[in-house]
């Protein structure tokens, strides 16, 4: 199931032994490869929003 992290979709939802897992790659880590401060600020906002969505889904 963890191989889903390598697919184009950066949010992975799967069930394992009757438990549901939601995971995502951190945009702040991914954007660090670009080394652009403006994009880093956007990635921080996006990551914060995605964390809120994942937390709300629990």
PDB file of C-alpha atoms in Angstrom:
ATOM      1  CA  UNK A   1       0.000   0.000   0.000  1.00  0.00           C
ATOM      2  CA  UNK A   2       2.813   2.423   0.774  1.00  0.00           C
ATOM      3  CA  UNK A   3       3.853   2.353  -2.885  1.00  0.00           C
ATOM      4  CA  UNK A   4       0.971   4.794  -3.451  1.00  0.00           C
ATOM      5  CA  UNK A   5       3.303   7.519  -2.208  1.00  0.00           C
ATOM      6  CA  UNK A   6       5.226   7.192  -5.472  1.00  0.00           C
ATOM      7  CA  UNK A   7       2.184   7.749  -7.665  1.00  0.00           C
ATOM      8  CA  UNK A   8       1.284  11.199  -9.057  1.00  0.00           C
ATOM      9  CA  UNK A   9      -1.370  11.744  -6.386  1.00  0.00           C
ATOM     10  CA  UNK A  10       0.385  13.033  -3.279  1.00  0.00           C
ATOM     11  CA  UNK A  11      -2.401  12.015  -0.894  1.00  0.00           C
ATOM     12  CA  UNK A  12      -2.755   8.306  -0.171  1.00  0.00           C
ATOM     13  CA  UNK A  13      -5.759   6.695   1.530  1.00  0.00           C
ATOM     14  CA  UNK A  14      -5.802   2.970   2.217  1.00  0.00           C
ATOM     15  CA  UNK A  15      -7.214   0.343   4.545  1.00  0.00           C
ATOM     16  CA  UNK A  16      -5.021  -2.133   6.395  1.00  0.00           C
ATOM     17  CA  UNK A  17      -6.372  -4.635   8.905  1.00  0.00           C
ATOM     18  CA  UNK A  18      -9.653  -2.710   9.394  1.00  0.00           C
ATOM     19  CA  UNK A  19      -7.826   0.607   9.969  1.00  0.00           C
ATOM     20  CA  UNK A  20      -7.891   3.470   7.475  1.00  0.00           C
ATOM     21  CA  UNK A  21      -4.695   5.416   6.878  1.00  0.00           C
ATOM     22  CA  UNK A  22      -4.280   8.806   5.239  1.00  0.00           C
ATOM     23  CA  UNK A  23      -0.831   9.998   4.315  1.00  0.00           C
ATOM     24  CA  UNK A  24       0.783  12.663   2.226  1.00  0.00           C
ATOM     25  CA  UNK A  25       4.155  13.852   1.167  1.00  0.00           C
ATOM     26  CA  UNK A  26       5.009  17.179   2.741  1.00  0.00           C
ATOM     27  CA  UNK A  27       4.957  19.940   0.118  1.00  0.00           C
ATOM     28  CA  UNK A  28       7.636  21.779   2.109  1.00  0.00           C
ATOM     29  CA  UNK A  29      10.031  18.861   1.674  1.00  0.00           C
ATOM     30  CA  UNK A  30       9.243  18.404  -2.013  1.00  0.00           C
ATOM     31  CA  UNK A  31       9.585  22.099  -2.878  1.00  0.00           C
ATOM     32  CA  UNK A  32      12.939  22.301  -1.095  1.00  0.00           C
ATOM     33  CA  UNK A  33      14.504  20.741  -4.184  1.00  0.00           C
ATOM     34  CA  UNK A  34      13.625  23.900  -6.137  1.00  0.00           C
ATOM     35  CA  UNK A  35      15.213  26.397  -3.711  1.00  0.00           C
ATOM     36  CA  UNK A  36      12.691  29.187  -4.348  1.00  0.00           C
ATOM     37  CA  UNK A  37      11.604  31.207  -1.297  1.00  0.00           C
ATOM     38  CA  UNK A  38       8.317  32.275  -2.891  1.00  0.00           C
ATOM     39  CA  UNK A  39       7.365  28.697  -3.665  1.00  0.00           C
ATOM     40  CA  UNK A  40       8.432  27.627  -0.178  1.00  0.00           C
ATOM     41  CA  UNK A  41       5.953  30.075   1.348  1.00  0.00           C
ATOM     42  CA  UNK A  42       3.172  28.669  -0.845  1.00  0.00           C
ATOM     43  CA  UNK A  43       4.188  25.118   0.086  1.00  0.00           C
ATOM     44  CA  UNK A  44       3.912  26.027   3.789  1.00  0.00           C
ATOM     45  CA  UNK A  45       0.343  27.235   3.241  1.00  0.00           C
ATOM     46  CA  UNK A  46      -0.591  24.185   1.173  1.00  0.00           C
ATOM     47  CA  UNK A  47       0.878  21.819   3.747  1.00  0.00           C
ATOM     48  CA  UNK A  48      -1.008  23.515   6.560  1.00  0.00           C
ATOM     49  CA  UNK A  49      -4.290  23.196   4.663  1.00  0.00           C
ATOM     50  CA  UNK A  50      -3.655  19.560   3.797  1.00  0.00           C
ATOM     51  CA  UNK A  51      -2.886  18.754   7.447  1.00  0.00           C
ATOM     52  CA  UNK A  52      -6.175  20.366   8.482  1.00  0.00           C
ATOM     53  CA  UNK A  53      -8.061  18.273   5.916  1.00  0.00           C
ATOM     54  CA  UNK A  54      -6.391  15.038   7.035  1.00  0.00           C
ATOM     55  CA  UNK A  55      -7.048  15.841  10.710  1.00  0.00           C
ATOM     56  CA  UNK A  56     -10.693  16.627   9.963  1.00  0.00           C
ATOM     57  CA  UNK A  57     -11.077  13.293   8.181  1.00  0.00           C
ATOM     58  CA  UNK A  58     -10.003  11.313  11.239  1.00  0.00           C
TER      59      UNK A  58
END
